[in-house]
Every structure is written in C-alpha cells, then in structure tokens.
Tab-separated table of N, CA and C in Angstrom:
chain	number	residue	atom	x	y	z
A	1	UNK	N	0.841	-1.175	0.000
A	1	UNK	CA	0.000	0.000	0.000
A	1	UNK	C	0.890	1.244	0.000
A	2	UNK	N	0.427	2.274	-0.622
A	2	UNK	CA	1.188	3.511	-0.724
A	2	UNK	C	1.066	4.280	0.589
A	3	UNK	N	2.195	4.778	1.068
A	3	UNK	CA	2.253	5.512	2.318
A	3	UNK	C	1.519	6.848	2.184
A	4	UNK	N	0.562	7.102	3.044
A	4	UNK	CA	-0.254	8.324	2.978
A	4	UNK	C	0.592	9.582	3.166
A	5	UNK	N	1.567	9.553	4.073
A	5	UNK	CA	2.420	10.730	4.289
A	5	UNK	C	3.226	11.064	3.042
A	6	UNK	N	3.697	10.031	2.346
A	6	UNK	CA	4.422	10.262	1.093
A	6	UNK	C	3.515	10.906	0.055
A	7	UNK	N	2.270	10.445	-0.009
A	7	UNK	CA	1.324	11.013	-0.973
A	7	UNK	C	0.978	12.458	-0.628
A	8	UNK	N	0.849	12.763	0.660
A	8	UNK	CA	0.579	14.147	1.066
A	8	UNK	C	1.729	15.062	0.664
A	9	UNK	N	2.952	14.597	0.870
A	9	UNK	CA	4.126	15.391	0.480
A	9	UNK	C	4.165	15.591	-1.029
A	10	UNK	N	3.880	14.549	-1.761
A	10	UNK	CA	3.881	14.642	-3.222
A	10	UNK	C	2.822	15.626	-3.710
A	11	UNK	N	1.619	15.509	-3.195
A	11	UNK	CA	0.550	16.398	-3.658
A	11	UNK	C	0.773	17.840	-3.218
A	12	UNK	N	1.445	18.053	-2.101
A	12	UNK	CA	1.764	19.414	-1.658
A	12	UNK	C	2.628	20.130	-2.691
A	13	UNK	N	3.452	19.378	-3.371
A	13	UNK	CA	4.351	19.952	-4.381
A	13	UNK	C	3.686	20.138	-5.739
A	14	UNK	N	2.466	19.684	-5.871
A	14	UNK	CA	1.767	19.799	-7.157
A	14	UNK	C	1.067	21.144	-7.251
A	15	UNK	N	1.809	22.153	-7.652
A	15	UNK	CA	1.223	23.460	-7.914
A	15	UNK	C	1.914	24.035	-9.148
A	16	UNK	N	1.310	25.004	-9.810
A	16	UNK	CA	1.867	25.488	-11.090
A	16	UNK	C	3.321	25.945	-11.017
A	17	UNK	N	3.741	26.518	-9.902
A	17	UNK	CA	5.115	27.021	-9.829
A	17	UNK	C	6.138	25.936	-9.501
A	18	UNK	N	5.722	24.826	-8.904
A	18	UNK	CA	6.666	23.782	-8.495
A	18	UNK	C	6.491	22.469	-9.242
A	19	UNK	N	5.567	22.412	-10.146
A	19	UNK	CA	5.268	21.136	-10.798
A	19	UNK	C	6.415	20.697	-11.709
A	20	UNK	N	6.583	19.396	-11.811
A	20	UNK	CA	7.659	18.842	-12.637
A	20	UNK	C	7.114	17.939	-13.741
A	21	UNK	N	5.816	18.011	-14.010
A	21	UNK	CA	5.234	17.184	-15.059
A	21	UNK	C	5.668	17.695	-16.422
A	22	UNK	N	6.063	16.785	-17.294
A	22	UNK	CA	6.407	17.149	-18.669
A	22	UNK	C	5.251	16.815	-19.608
A	23	UNK	N	4.601	15.689	-19.368
A	23	UNK	CA	3.502	15.257	-20.227
A	23	UNK	C	2.340	14.766	-19.377
A	24	UNK	N	1.181	14.850	-19.966
A	24	UNK	CA	-0.022	14.305	-19.355
A	24	UNK	C	-0.581	13.288	-20.338
A	25	UNK	N	-0.731	12.054	-19.893
A	25	UNK	CA	-1.266	11.008	-20.764
A	25	UNK	C	-2.235	10.165	-19.952
A	26	UNK	N	-3.290	9.730	-20.585
A	26	UNK	CA	-4.255	8.900	-19.882
A	26	UNK	C	-5.412	8.517	-20.772
A	27	UNK	N	-6.448	8.021	-20.142
A	27	UNK	CA	-7.626	7.573	-20.886
A	27	UNK	C	-8.880	7.917	-20.100
A	28	UNK	N	-9.950	8.110	-20.833
A	28	UNK	CA	-11.268	8.302	-20.238
A	28	UNK	C	-11.963	6.948	-20.272
A	29	UNK	N	-12.418	6.485	-19.117
A	29	UNK	CA	-13.044	5.178	-19.021
A	29	UNK	C	-14.516	5.339	-18.652
A	30	UNK	N	-15.358	4.466	-19.216
A	30	UNK	CA	-16.769	4.495	-18.838
A	30	UNK	C	-16.983	3.616	-17.602
A	31	UNK	N	-18.226	3.523	-17.156
A	31	UNK	CA	-18.540	2.777	-15.934
A	31	UNK	C	-18.170	1.305	-16.030
A	32	UNK	N	-18.164	0.761	-17.230
A	32	UNK	CA	-17.866	-0.656	-17.413
A	32	UNK	C	-16.383	-0.919	-17.627
A	33	UNK	N	-15.571	0.134	-17.628
A	33	UNK	CA	-14.135	-0.033	-17.777
A	33	UNK	C	-13.633	0.030	-19.200
A	34	UNK	N	-14.496	0.452	-20.133
A	34	UNK	CA	-14.077	0.545	-21.530
A	34	UNK	C	-13.502	1.922	-21.823
A	35	UNK	N	-12.516	1.951	-22.682
A	35	UNK	CA	-11.826	3.174	-23.079
A	35	UNK	C	-12.742	4.039	-23.948
A	36	UNK	N	-12.981	5.285	-23.518
A	36	UNK	CA	-13.804	6.222	-24.283
A	36	UNK	C	-12.957	7.291	-24.952
A	37	UNK	N	-11.667	7.095	-25.005
A	37	UNK	CA	-10.779	8.078	-25.619
A	37	UNK	C	-9.527	8.255	-24.784
A	38	UNK	N	-8.488	8.694	-25.420
A	38	UNK	CA	-7.217	8.898	-24.742
A	38	UNK	C	-6.720	10.317	-24.974
A	39	UNK	N	-5.749	10.714	-24.177
A	39	UNK	CA	-5.105	12.007	-24.354
A	39	UNK	C	-3.618	11.857	-24.069
A	40	UNK	N	-2.818	12.676	-24.708
A	40	UNK	CA	-1.369	12.657	-24.554
A	40	UNK	C	-0.870	14.020	-25.017
A	41	UNK	N	-0.588	14.909	-24.079
A	41	UNK	CA	-0.215	16.277	-24.428
A	41	UNK	C	0.956	16.745	-23.569
A	42	UNK	N	1.785	17.592	-24.142
A	42	UNK	CA	2.895	18.190	-23.404
A	42	UNK	C	2.316	19.176	-22.398
A	43	UNK	N	2.702	19.062	-21.157
A	43	UNK	CA	2.136	19.876	-20.090
A	43	UNK	C	2.384	21.364	-20.318
A	44	UNK	N	3.523	21.706	-20.908
A	44	UNK	CA	3.859	23.102	-21.154
A	44	UNK	C	2.973	23.775	-22.186
A	45	UNK	N	2.240	23.001	-22.972
A	45	UNK	CA	1.369	23.571	-24.002
A	45	UNK	C	-0.020	23.906	-23.475
A	46	UNK	N	-0.285	23.594	-22.226
A	46	UNK	CA	-1.591	23.869	-21.638
A	46	UNK	C	-1.657	25.310	-21.137
A	47	UNK	N	-2.852	25.862	-21.111
A	47	UNK	CA	-3.045	27.201	-20.537
A	47	UNK	C	-2.906	27.096	-19.016
A	48	UNK	N	-2.740	28.219	-18.342
A	48	UNK	CA	-2.608	28.206	-16.881
A	48	UNK	C	-3.841	27.594	-16.218
A	49	UNK	N	-5.011	27.894	-16.756
A	49	UNK	CA	-6.240	27.317	-16.191
A	49	UNK	C	-6.249	25.796	-16.357
A	50	UNK	N	-5.820	25.305	-17.521
A	50	UNK	CA	-5.774	23.855	-17.747
A	50	UNK	C	-4.717	23.201	-16.865
A	51	UNK	N	-3.597	23.881	-16.671
A	51	UNK	CA	-2.544	23.350	-15.792
A	51	UNK	C	-3.096	23.188	-14.382
A	52	UNK	N	-3.747	24.224	-13.854
A	52	UNK	CA	-4.321	24.145	-12.506
A	52	UNK	C	-5.368	23.033	-12.419
A	53	UNK	N	-6.228	22.925	-13.421
A	53	UNK	CA	-7.271	21.888	-13.424
A	53	UNK	C	-6.652	20.493	-13.426
A	54	UNK	N	-5.632	20.285	-14.265
A	54	UNK	CA	-4.983	18.974	-14.337
A	54	UNK	C	-4.210	18.655	-13.067
A	55	UNK	N	-3.603	19.658	-12.442
A	55	UNK	CA	-2.910	19.414	-11.181
A	55	UNK	C	-3.897	19.033	-10.078
A	56	UNK	N	-5.063	19.649	-10.059
A	56	UNK	CA	-6.081	19.279	-9.068
A	56	UNK	C	-6.536	17.835	-9.282
A	57	UNK	N	-6.689	17.433	-10.535
A	57	UNK	CA	-7.037	16.035	-10.825
A	57	UNK	C	-5.922	15.101	-10.365
A	58	UNK	N	-4.675	15.472	-10.645
A	58	UNK	CA	-3.535	14.638	-10.257
A	58	UNK	C	-3.445	14.507	-8.742
A	59	UNK	N	-3.776	15.565	-8.013
A	59	UNK	CA	-3.744	15.514	-6.551
A	59	UNK	C	-4.791	14.550	-5.996
A	60	UNK	N	-5.904	14.417	-6.684
A	60	UNK	CA	-6.987	13.562	-6.197
A	60	UNK	C	-6.702	12.079	-6.409
A	61	UNK	N	-5.908	11.751	-7.403
A	61	UNK	CA	-5.676	10.350	-7.768
A	61	UNK	C	-5.113	9.508	-6.622
A	62	UNK	N	-4.065	9.951	-5.908
A	62	UNK	CA	-3.512	9.081	-4.860
A	62	UNK	C	-4.492	8.738	-3.746
A	63	UNK	N	-5.516	9.562	-3.552
A	63	UNK	CA	-6.453	9.333	-2.457
A	63	UNK	C	-7.797	8.788	-2.930
A	64	UNK	N	-7.892	8.488	-4.205
A	64	UNK	CA	-9.136	7.956	-4.762
A	64	UNK	C	-9.325	6.497	-4.349
A	65	UNK	N	-10.557	6.051	-4.387
A	65	UNK	CA	-10.871	4.665	-4.024
A	65	UNK	C	-10.123	3.680	-4.921
A	66	UNK	N	-9.954	4.047	-6.190
A	66	UNK	CA	-9.264	3.131	-7.101
A	66	UNK	C	-7.811	2.930	-6.704
A	67	UNK	N	-7.231	3.853	-5.963
A	67	UNK	CA	-5.851	3.704	-5.514
A	67	UNK	C	-5.694	2.488	-4.606
A	68	UNK	N	-6.766	2.108	-3.926
A	68	UNK	CA	-6.724	0.929	-3.066
A	68	UNK	C	-6.568	-0.346	-3.884
A	69	UNK	N	-6.853	-0.266	-5.173
A	69	UNK	CA	-6.789	-1.436	-6.034
A	69	UNK	C	-5.499	-1.487	-6.852
A	70	UNK	N	-4.569	-0.563	-6.583
A	70	UNK	CA	-3.316	-0.569	-7.331
A	70	UNK	C	-2.569	-1.869	-7.091
A	71	UNK	N	-1.909	-2.322	-8.099
A	71	UNK	CA	-1.143	-3.553	-7.973
A	71	UNK	C	0.217	-3.240	-7.360
A	72	UNK	N	0.684	-4.135	-6.533
A	72	UNK	CA	1.998	-3.998	-5.918
A	72	UNK	C	2.950	-4.899	-6.690
A	73	UNK	N	3.587	-4.343	-7.698
A	73	UNK	CA	4.493	-5.130	-8.531
A	73	UNK	C	5.849	-5.261	-7.853
A	74	UNK	N	6.319	-6.462	-7.771
A	74	UNK	CA	7.666	-6.736	-7.271
A	74	UNK	C	8.535	-6.990	-8.486
A	75	UNK	N	9.556	-6.190	-8.661
A	75	UNK	CA	10.424	-6.346	-9.823
A	75	UNK	C	11.592	-7.256	-9.474
A	76	UNK	N	11.799	-8.279	-10.294
A	76	UNK	CA	12.914	-9.192	-10.036
A	76	UNK	C	14.253	-8.507	-10.284
A	77	UNK	N	15.286	-9.111	-9.792
A	77	UNK	CA	16.636	-8.582	-9.997
A	77	UNK	C	17.316	-9.355	-11.121
A	78	UNK	N	18.379	-8.801	-11.670
A	78	UNK	CA	19.165	-9.486	-12.685
A	78	UNK	C	18.494	-9.549	-14.037
A	79	UNK	N	18.750	-10.647	-14.750
A	79	UNK	CA	18.281	-10.804	-16.127
A	79	UNK	C	16.757	-10.853	-16.219
A	80	UNK	N	16.094	-11.350	-15.194
A	80	UNK	CA	14.631	-11.436	-15.204
A	80	UNK	C	13.975	-10.057	-15.253
A	81	UNK	N	14.716	-9.045	-14.847
A	81	UNK	CA	14.169	-7.689	-14.802
A	81	UNK	C	13.855	-7.152	-16.200
A	82	UNK	N	14.499	-7.689	-17.207
A	82	UNK	CA	14.332	-7.199	-18.576
A	82	UNK	C	13.033	-7.660	-19.223
A	83	UNK	N	12.221	-8.385	-18.489
A	83	UNK	CA	10.963	-8.893	-19.030
A	83	UNK	C	9.781	-8.244	-18.317
A	84	UNK	N	8.631	-8.345	-18.900
A	84	UNK	CA	7.384	-7.970	-18.243
A	84	UNK	C	7.197	-6.493	-17.975
A	85	UNK	N	6.625	-6.199	-16.803
A	85	UNK	CA	6.229	-4.839	-16.444
A	85	UNK	C	7.424	-3.890	-16.387
A	86	UNK	N	8.563	-4.353	-15.880
A	86	UNK	CA	9.755	-3.501	-15.813
A	86	UNK	C	10.149	-3.026	-17.205
A	87	UNK	N	10.110	-3.916	-18.154
A	87	UNK	CA	10.458	-3.575	-19.532
A	87	UNK	C	9.501	-2.524	-20.090
A	88	UNK	N	8.202	-2.695	-19.853
A	88	UNK	CA	7.205	-1.739	-20.333
A	88	UNK	C	7.402	-0.366	-19.694
A	89	UNK	N	7.569	-0.331	-18.380
A	89	UNK	CA	7.754	0.952	-17.694
A	89	UNK	C	9.036	1.648	-18.136
A	90	UNK	N	10.098	0.886	-18.355
A	90	UNK	CA	11.354	1.468	-18.842
A	90	UNK	C	11.184	2.057	-20.234
A	91	UNK	N	10.467	1.350	-21.096
A	91	UNK	CA	10.229	1.848	-22.456
A	91	UNK	C	9.385	3.119	-22.433
A	92	UNK	N	8.372	3.168	-21.573
A	92	UNK	CA	7.550	4.375	-21.437
A	92	UNK	C	8.387	5.557	-20.969
A	93	UNK	N	9.281	5.299	-20.022
A	93	UNK	CA	10.145	6.368	-19.511
A	93	UNK	C	11.080	6.873	-20.601
A	94	UNK	N	11.699	5.963	-21.342
A	94	UNK	CA	12.618	6.359	-22.414
A	94	UNK	C	11.899	7.120	-23.517
A	95	UNK	N	10.665	6.752	-23.808
A	95	UNK	CA	9.895	7.415	-24.868
A	95	UNK	C	9.259	8.713	-24.372
A	96	UNK	N	9.397	8.998	-23.082
A	96	UNK	CA	8.824	10.194	-22.463
A	96	UNK	C	7.322	10.301	-22.731
A	97	UNK	N	6.634	9.168	-22.728
A	97	UNK	CA	5.185	9.057	-22.963
A	97	UNK	C	4.757	9.556	-24.334
A	98	UNK	N	5.688	9.631	-25.278
A	98	UNK	CA	5.364	10.137	-26.614
A	98	UNK	C	4.986	9.026	-27.585
A	99	UNK	N	5.205	7.780	-27.224
A	99	UNK	CA	4.917	6.645	-28.099
A	99	UNK	C	3.515	6.112	-27.807
A	100	UNK	N	2.564	6.468	-28.657
A	100	UNK	CA	1.179	6.051	-28.435
A	100	UNK	C	1.009	4.538	-28.459
A	101	UNK	N	1.854	3.838	-29.198
A	101	UNK	CA	1.757	2.379	-29.248
A	101	UNK	C	2.038	1.775	-27.874
A	102	UNK	N	3.004	2.312	-27.155
A	102	UNK	CA	3.295	1.812	-25.810
A	102	UNK	C	2.165	2.151	-24.843
A	103	UNK	N	1.555	3.298	-25.018
A	103	UNK	CA	0.490	3.721	-24.110
A	103	UNK	C	-0.775	2.905	-24.271
A	104	UNK	N	-0.938	2.252	-25.401
A	104	UNK	CA	-2.170	1.499	-25.637
A	104	UNK	C	-2.079	0.047	-25.176
A	105	UNK	N	-0.972	-0.345	-24.620
A	105	UNK	CA	-0.798	-1.733	-24.157
A	105	UNK	C	-1.583	-1.952	-22.882
C-alpha cells in the first residue's frame, strides 16, 4: 500500500510554480471499464487554467478509491528484470510518454 504521508508530500508539491510534469497522458473510461478516448499532451502547451485543473485532478488520484486497487508489482533482480512490467515501464520512460503504441498496451 502507498504511504499516505508520502502522498501528502507529493501532492503538496503539485502546484503550477513547483510542478515537474512534462507530459499528461491517460484515458477516459466508462462505468464498465471501456476506453472512451485517450489524451497525450505536453504539459507546457496547456493554458494556466488547464494546468491548474490537471494538477487538481492529479492531486486527487492518490487518495481515490481506485488507488486501493493498485497492484503492488515486485520487480525481479538481474536478467529477469528485462521482461514484463519492468520492460514496459522502462520503455515508457525512455519514450517520455510520446509513443502512443506503448500507451495502448
């Protein structure tokens, strides 16, 4: 489970002057869990009002009910690390969330 104090510290830093987000990427889901559209935009291209709105949404995520359902992935060490979720997350980081093909997996 994610430490609540860590999340409070993280969200405290989420304001327009201190934010470190480069990109915003995600999906809109309906009640049944189906994708109703995706977005992937450079954070610097947003207006100040959109930046504030997106930061408020980002602050709410760690404390949302769905956060209780987050998976606790244990990453193996050594050669096994190059497979599975670690590989996907590393590729997303290297692509800086700009590769839509990786985001749709």
